[in-house]
Amino acid sequence: MERGKMAEAESLETAAEHERILREIESTDTACIGPTLRSVYDGEEHGRFMEKLETRIRNHDREIEKMCNFHYQGFVDSITELLKVRGEAQKLKNQVTDTNRKLQHEGKELVIAMEELKQCRLQQRNISATVDKLMLCLPVLEMYSKLRDQMKTKRHYPALKTLEYLEHTYLPQVSHYRFCKVMVDNIPKLREEIKDVSMSDLKDFLESIRKHSDKIGETAMKQAQQQRNLDNIVLQQPRIGSKRKSKKDAYIIFDTEIESTSPKSEQDSGILDVEDEEDDEEVPGAQDLVDFSPVYRCLHIYSVLSARETFENYYRKQRRKQARLVLQPPSNMHETLDGYRKYFNQIVGFFVVEDHILHTTQGLVNRAYIDELWEMALSKTIAALRTHSSYCSDPNLVLDLKNLIVLFADTLQVYGFPVNQLFDMLLEIRDQYSETLLKKWTGIFRNILDSDNYSPIPVTSEEMYKKVVGQFPFQDIELEKQPFPKKFPFSEFVPKVYNQIKEFIYACLKFSEDLHLSSTEVDDMIRKSTNLLLTRILSNSLQNVIKRKNIGLTEDARHAAEEEIYTNLNQKIDQFLQLADYDWMTGDLGNKASDYLVDLIAFLRSTFAVFTHLPGKVAQTACMSACKHLATSLMQLLLEAEVRQLTLGALQQFNLDVRECEQFARSGPVPGFQEDTLQLAFIDLRQLLDLFIQWDWSTYLADYGQPNCKYLRVNPKTALTLLEKISREMKDTSRKNNMFAQFRKNERDKQKLIDTVAKQLRGLTGSHHS
């Protein structure tokens, strides 16, 4: 039974498997049915499967048959309708074919017209595209044409701007065209061409400036001269207001508009033609002569091309070379004033141009560069002037040169250049000028002295008398009282020499004009030159006349001339002594001689130095007379009655002055004296001062009257006078310091000693008189 159940179960399982396979066959693609069928044949129940398959086929056939029977009549009707439609379709086909044939025949012309229209539309589209492209290209071509025109007319900076627009704005819009590539390749060449042409213009400008520097400088110096004349007029007429032109006013505003189409502004080489101005017309400004547009254009062009530094270096290098050429003076410059004038004009012209460039460009030149050039120019100019002026022996030419140098300095000072060194150098030329004047006046004095008869000037009328006095301010009351005819106590050479001395002073004054010196400096300069004229030139001329054996001087006249020398020398000493200002009450001990005495000794040394050409006896007598007069005058100062008191400190200062005099005597100012002979003039002063400074009263009183005593030259009356002055000072000082107390013991002892010495001196004075 169990076996039966198992068989039944297996049968059901097989049936279910076959059913699955059948469904798979029905639903699976034919290409994939192979594996399914293989599973049937691999099994053992393929017979039963075949039976089941046959059953399934029969079932499907029955369903198909039912379906066909249900739709058969409709199928037949459809076939019938379809046969009818085929006939109608054939008719329609024939009609369509016929219509198409007719349409093709009738539309042939239309097709041709449409084809022509199509071609026209294509051409129109091409033309429109071409016009659009040409509209893009035309501005490029116009700009390029404009560029070539600007290049042709040498408007280089506008050409450069056009080139920038062309390269960065227009060409990128049409860069795919072949002609644009040609333009792009040509742009660097155009830039180089612009650089080269603008540099060529700059070179022409620099060369023209170099050639015309003297004209520019001449104009600038004329302007400065006119301004000086105007200032002088203003000084003479202070009520008339006037404003001095500033440096800013000196500049002329130039038209530097680079876009200007003016041929002159684009092509001018740098110098404008200016007709000669009349003397009464205004001198044109120095910048009026110069067109700086080539410099500005070239600077702008190189700046745009990012080569400004190259341009600046080139410009400065070329101008330095030109500066060295300008500063090289011609070898014969010293021969005429025109040589100096042309040299100065070139220098001024150079720096006027550079100063204008400094103030009208942004950094092409700077102040440091200008200062460097000016320092070089100043040193070379001063060296050249020192060298060439040293060859000049004509004082008139030296004076004209000085005036020219002053104008040169004033002109450059207007433009802000320091000129102090030029005025310092003029002080050197002043010494040379003085030497040339001295040489000239040597000949003048020689001619005057050679032509003189050395006889007193006779006058027979008041008119003649006033004429002589008008030439020489001589005053003599006794002579005025004398009746005519009468004679002046000098010959004709005296008023002539006097007038020539005045002319010499006037010549010195002319040189000092416009040197910006104070009145004190001018006075010192004239005093120095005049002293040289008197002590060296006139003195030597007179000495030469005196030494001549054929001179018509009588022995009485020679003696009078010698006495005049001694008298005038002593009078000069008295003038110095009037400057003495001793503080007789000082308590300070000095360490140097008084200033007035130092000046006096210096005067005596210079005076006796020119006495070497005098006869030896005259020079020695004059020197001894001067020393004795000086010693006597100093003694009188010390013993002056107005000096009631004096201190030992004041006596010490006085002693320093006497030592200075003794040193002068020992130095041998005039040859021919025996040793210490000249010092004997001061022996009285020396012994008196030693007595008081050493306070050596015991020796003086003990040895008094002996022939070999130490203080032989000290007169007791002189010693008493001086001692009383010291005594008064000591008593007065003690009284002030001891108003409420008795004298200190040492002061009382010293006062007693003074009283004792004074008493003995009075006794010696009495015996000396008896």
JSON list of C-alpha atoms in Angstrom, two decimals, residues 225-336:
[
{"chain": "A", "resi": 225, "resn": "GLN", "atom": "CA", "xyz": [71.85, 143.68, -17.31]},
{"chain": "A", "resi": 226, "resn": "GLN", "atom": "CA", "xyz": [68.48, 145.28, -18.03]},
{"chain": "A", "resi": 227, "resn": "GLN", "atom": "CA", "xyz": [67.18, 144.14, -14.66]},
{"chain": "A", "resi": 228, "resn": "ARG", "atom": "CA", "xyz": [70.24, 145.61, -12.92]},
{"chain": "A", "resi": 229, "resn": "ASN", "atom": "CA", "xyz": [69.73, 148.90, -14.73]},
{"chain": "A", "resi": 230, "resn": "LEU", "atom": "CA", "xyz": [66.06, 148.87, -13.71]},
{"chain": "A", "resi": 231, "resn": "ASP", "atom": "CA", "xyz": [67.00, 148.16, -10.10]},
{"chain": "A", "resi": 232, "resn": "ASN", "atom": "CA", "xyz": [69.45, 151.05, -10.13]},
{"chain": "A", "resi": 233, "resn": "ILE", "atom": "CA", "xyz": [66.72, 153.34, -11.46]},
{"chain": "A", "resi": 234, "resn": "VAL", "atom": "CA", "xyz": [64.39, 152.15, -8.73]},
{"chain": "A", "resi": 235, "resn": "LEU", "atom": "CA", "xyz": [67.05, 152.81, -6.10]},
{"chain": "A", "resi": 236, "resn": "GLN", "atom": "CA", "xyz": [67.52, 156.31, -7.47]},
{"chain": "A", "resi": 237, "resn": "GLN", "atom": "CA", "xyz": [63.75, 156.88, -7.60]},
{"chain": "A", "resi": 238, "resn": "PRO", "atom": "CA", "xyz": [62.40, 155.11, -4.52]},
{"chain": "A", "resi": 239, "resn": "ARG", "atom": "CA", "xyz": [58.87, 156.42, -5.01]},
{"chain": "A", "resi": 240, "resn": "ILE", "atom": "CA", "xyz": [58.42, 154.53, -8.25]},
{"chain": "A", "resi": 241, "resn": "GLY", "atom": "CA", "xyz": [57.26, 151.02, -7.38]},
{"chain": "A", "resi": 242, "resn": "SER", "atom": "CA", "xyz": [58.73, 148.11, -9.24]},
{"chain": "A", "resi": 243, "resn": "LYS", "atom": "CA", "xyz": [58.85, 144.40, -8.78]},
{"chain": "A", "resi": 244, "resn": "ARG", "atom": "CA", "xyz": [61.96, 142.48, -9.59]},
{"chain": "A", "resi": 245, "resn": "LYS", "atom": "CA", "xyz": [61.37, 139.67, -11.96]},
{"chain": "A", "resi": 246, "resn": "SER", "atom": "CA", "xyz": [61.46, 136.36, -10.20]},
{"chain": "A", "resi": 247, "resn": "LYS", "atom": "CA", "xyz": [63.00, 133.29, -11.69]},
{"chain": "A", "resi": 248, "resn": "LYS", "atom": "CA", "xyz": [59.53, 131.98, -12.36]},
{"chain": "A", "resi": 249, "resn": "ASP", "atom": "CA", "xyz": [58.69, 135.10, -14.37]},
{"chain": "A", "resi": 250, "resn": "ALA", "atom": "CA", "xyz": [61.81, 134.55, -16.46]},
{"chain": "A", "resi": 251, "resn": "TYR", "atom": "CA", "xyz": [60.37, 131.35, -17.88]},
{"chain": "A", "resi": 252, "resn": "ILE", "atom": "CA", "xyz": [58.35, 131.58, -21.06]},
{"chain": "A", "resi": 253, "resn": "ILE", "atom": "CA", "xyz": [55.43, 129.17, -21.32]},
{"chain": "A", "resi": 254, "resn": "PHE", "atom": "CA", "xyz": [56.02, 126.89, -24.25]},
{"chain": "A", "resi": 255, "resn": "ASP", "atom": "CA", "xyz": [53.31, 125.16, -26.28]},
{"chain": "A", "resi": 256, "resn": "THR", "atom": "CA", "xyz": [54.14, 121.56, -25.54]},
{"chain": "A", "resi": 257, "resn": "GLU", "atom": "CA", "xyz": [50.91, 120.10, -26.95]},
{"chain": "A", "resi": 258, "resn": "ILE", "atom": "CA", "xyz": [52.20, 117.00, -28.66]},
{"chain": "A", "resi": 259, "resn": "GLU", "atom": "CA", "xyz": [49.05, 116.51, -30.75]},
{"chain": "A", "resi": 260, "resn": "SER", "atom": "CA", "xyz": [49.54, 119.87, -32.43]},
{"chain": "A", "resi": 261, "resn": "THR", "atom": "CA", "xyz": [49.55, 119.68, -36.20]},
{"chain": "A", "resi": 262, "resn": "SER", "atom": "CA", "xyz": [51.76, 122.71, -36.64]},
{"chain": "A", "resi": 263, "resn": "PRO", "atom": "CA", "xyz": [54.71, 121.82, -38.90]},
{"chain": "A", "resi": 264, "resn": "LYS", "atom": "CA", "xyz": [56.97, 124.10, -36.87]},
{"chain": "A", "resi": 265, "resn": "SER", "atom": "CA", "xyz": [56.20, 122.43, -33.57]},
{"chain": "A", "resi": 266, "resn": "GLU", "atom": "CA", "xyz": [56.72, 119.01, -35.11]},
{"chain": "A", "resi": 267, "resn": "GLN", "atom": "CA", "xyz": [59.80, 119.67, -37.23]},
{"chain": "A", "resi": 268, "resn": "ASP", "atom": "CA", "xyz": [61.69, 122.56, -35.68]},
{"chain": "A", "resi": 269, "resn": "SER", "atom": "CA", "xyz": [65.24, 121.58, -34.83]},
{"chain": "A", "resi": 270, "resn": "GLY", "atom": "CA", "xyz": [65.30, 123.58, -31.61]},
{"chain": "A", "resi": 271, "resn": "ILE", "atom": "CA", "xyz": [66.30, 127.20, -32.34]},
{"chain": "A", "resi": 272, "resn": "LEU", "atom": "CA", "xyz": [63.82, 129.80, -33.51]},
{"chain": "A", "resi": 273, "resn": "ASP", "atom": "CA", "xyz": [64.95, 132.66, -35.73]},
{"chain": "A", "resi": 274, "resn": "VAL", "atom": "CA", "xyz": [65.00, 135.96, -33.84]},
{"chain": "A", "resi": 275, "resn": "GLU", "atom": "CA", "xyz": [65.79, 139.26, -35.53]},
{"chain": "A", "resi": 276, "resn": "ASP", "atom": "CA", "xyz": [68.30, 141.58, -33.97]},
{"chain": "A", "resi": 277, "resn": "GLU", "atom": "CA", "xyz": [66.67, 143.77, -31.36]},
{"chain": "A", "resi": 278, "resn": "GLU", "atom": "CA", "xyz": [67.18, 147.51, -31.21]},
{"chain": "A", "resi": 279, "resn": "ASP", "atom": "CA", "xyz": [68.81, 148.89, -28.10]},
{"chain": "A", "resi": 280, "resn": "ASP", "atom": "CA", "xyz": [65.62, 150.61, -26.97]},
{"chain": "A", "resi": 281, "resn": "GLU", "atom": "CA", "xyz": [63.45, 147.51, -27.42]},
{"chain": "A", "resi": 282, "resn": "GLU", "atom": "CA", "xyz": [62.89, 144.84, -24.81]},
{"chain": "A", "resi": 283, "resn": "VAL", "atom": "CA", "xyz": [65.33, 141.96, -25.02]},
{"chain": "A", "resi": 284, "resn": "PRO", "atom": "CA", "xyz": [63.49, 138.67, -25.63]},
{"chain": "A", "resi": 285, "resn": "GLY", "atom": "CA", "xyz": [63.56, 136.05, -22.94]},
{"chain": "A", "resi": 286, "resn": "ALA", "atom": "CA", "xyz": [66.31, 133.49, -23.24]},
{"chain": "A", "resi": 287, "resn": "GLN", "atom": "CA", "xyz": [63.72, 130.70, -23.56]},
{"chain": "A", "resi": 288, "resn": "ASP", "atom": "CA", "xyz": [62.04, 132.58, -26.43]},
{"chain": "A", "resi": 289, "resn": "LEU", "atom": "CA", "xyz": [64.97, 131.50, -28.58]},
{"chain": "A", "resi": 290, "resn": "VAL", "atom": "CA", "xyz": [64.50, 127.80, -27.93]},
{"chain": "A", "resi": 291, "resn": "ASP", "atom": "CA", "xyz": [61.83, 125.31, -29.00]},
{"chain": "A", "resi": 292, "resn": "PHE", "atom": "CA", "xyz": [62.05, 122.39, -26.61]},
{"chain": "A", "resi": 293, "resn": "SER", "atom": "CA", "xyz": [59.38, 120.28, -28.33]},
{"chain": "A", "resi": 294, "resn": "PRO", "atom": "CA", "xyz": [61.94, 117.77, -29.73]},
{"chain": "A", "resi": 295, "resn": "VAL", "atom": "CA", "xyz": [63.02, 116.99, -26.17]},
{"chain": "A", "resi": 296, "resn": "TYR", "atom": "CA", "xyz": [59.46, 116.68, -24.92]},
{"chain": "A", "resi": 297, "resn": "ARG", "atom": "CA", "xyz": [58.39, 114.50, -27.85]},
{"chain": "A", "resi": 298, "resn": "CYS", "atom": "CA", "xyz": [61.35, 112.19, -27.53]},
{"chain": "A", "resi": 299, "resn": "LEU", "atom": "CA", "xyz": [60.85, 111.95, -23.76]},
{"chain": "A", "resi": 300, "resn": "HIS", "atom": "CA", "xyz": [57.16, 111.06, -24.21]},
{"chain": "A", "resi": 301, "resn": "ILE", "atom": "CA", "xyz": [57.92, 108.53, -26.90]},
{"chain": "A", "resi": 302, "resn": "TYR", "atom": "CA", "xyz": [60.58, 106.75, -24.88]},
{"chain": "A", "resi": 303, "resn": "SER", "atom": "CA", "xyz": [58.33, 106.82, -21.82]},
{"chain": "A", "resi": 304, "resn": "VAL", "atom": "CA", "xyz": [55.50, 105.14, -23.74]},
{"chain": "A", "resi": 305, "resn": "LEU", "atom": "CA", "xyz": [57.96, 102.59, -25.11]},
{"chain": "A", "resi": 306, "resn": "SER", "atom": "CA", "xyz": [59.16, 101.82, -21.55]},
{"chain": "A", "resi": 307, "resn": "ALA", "atom": "CA", "xyz": [62.64, 103.09, -22.42]},
{"chain": "A", "resi": 308, "resn": "ARG", "atom": "CA", "xyz": [62.64, 106.33, -20.41]},
{"chain": "A", "resi": 309, "resn": "GLU", "atom": "CA", "xyz": [65.75, 105.35, -18.44]},
{"chain": "A", "resi": 310, "resn": "THR", "atom": "CA", "xyz": [67.64, 104.77, -21.67]},
{"chain": "A", "resi": 311, "resn": "PHE", "atom": "CA", "xyz": [66.60, 108.20, -22.93]},
{"chain": "A", "resi": 312, "resn": "GLU", "atom": "CA", "xyz": [67.54, 109.94, -19.66]},
{"chain": "A", "resi": 313, "resn": "ASN", "atom": "CA", "xyz": [70.98, 108.32, -19.59]},
{"chain": "A", "resi": 314, "resn": "TYR", "atom": "CA", "xyz": [71.63, 109.25, -23.22]},
{"chain": "A", "resi": 315, "resn": "TYR", "atom": "CA", "xyz": [70.51, 112.87, -22.73]},
{"chain": "A", "resi": 316, "resn": "ARG", "atom": "CA", "xyz": [72.60, 113.37, -19.60]},
{"chain": "A", "resi": 317, "resn": "LYS", "atom": "CA", "xyz": [75.64, 111.73, -21.15]},
{"chain": "A", "resi": 318, "resn": "GLN", "atom": "CA", "xyz": [75.47, 113.96, -24.24]},
{"chain": "A", "resi": 319, "resn": "ARG", "atom": "CA", "xyz": [74.94, 117.11, -22.19]},
{"chain": "A", "resi": 320, "resn": "ARG", "atom": "CA", "xyz": [77.91, 116.25, -19.97]},
{"chain": "A", "resi": 321, "resn": "LYS", "atom": "CA", "xyz": [80.04, 115.97, -23.10]},
{"chain": "A", "resi": 322, "resn": "GLN", "atom": "CA", "xyz": [78.74, 119.33, -24.31]},
{"chain": "A", "resi": 323, "resn": "ALA", "atom": "CA", "xyz": [79.41, 120.85, -20.89]},
{"chain": "A", "resi": 324, "resn": "ARG", "atom": "CA", "xyz": [83.05, 119.81, -21.08]},
{"chain": "A", "resi": 325, "resn": "LEU", "atom": "CA", "xyz": [83.34, 121.38, -24.53]},
{"chain": "A", "resi": 326, "resn": "VAL", "atom": "CA", "xyz": [81.67, 124.59, -23.35]},
{"chain": "A", "resi": 327, "resn": "LEU", "atom": "CA", "xyz": [83.93, 124.83, -20.32]},
{"chain": "A", "resi": 328, "resn": "GLN", "atom": "CA", "xyz": [87.10, 124.49, -22.40]},
{"chain": "A", "resi": 329, "resn": "PRO", "atom": "CA", "xyz": [88.29, 128.11, -22.91]},
{"chain": "A", "resi": 330, "resn": "PRO", "atom": "CA", "xyz": [90.05, 129.17, -26.10]},
{"chain": "A", "resi": 331, "resn": "SER", "atom": "CA", "xyz": [93.79, 129.57, -25.75]},
{"chain": "A", "resi": 332, "resn": "ASN", "atom": "CA", "xyz": [93.71, 133.28, -26.64]},
{"chain": "A", "resi": 333, "resn": "MET", "atom": "CA", "xyz": [90.74, 134.15, -24.42]},
{"chain": "A", "resi": 334, "resn": "HIS", "atom": "CA", "xyz": [92.84, 136.56, -22.32]},
{"chain": "A", "resi": 335, "resn": "GLU", "atom": "CA", "xyz": [93.69, 138.77, -25.29]},
{"chain": "A", "resi": 336, "resn": "THR", "atom": "CA", "xyz": [90.33, 140.55, -25.60]}
]
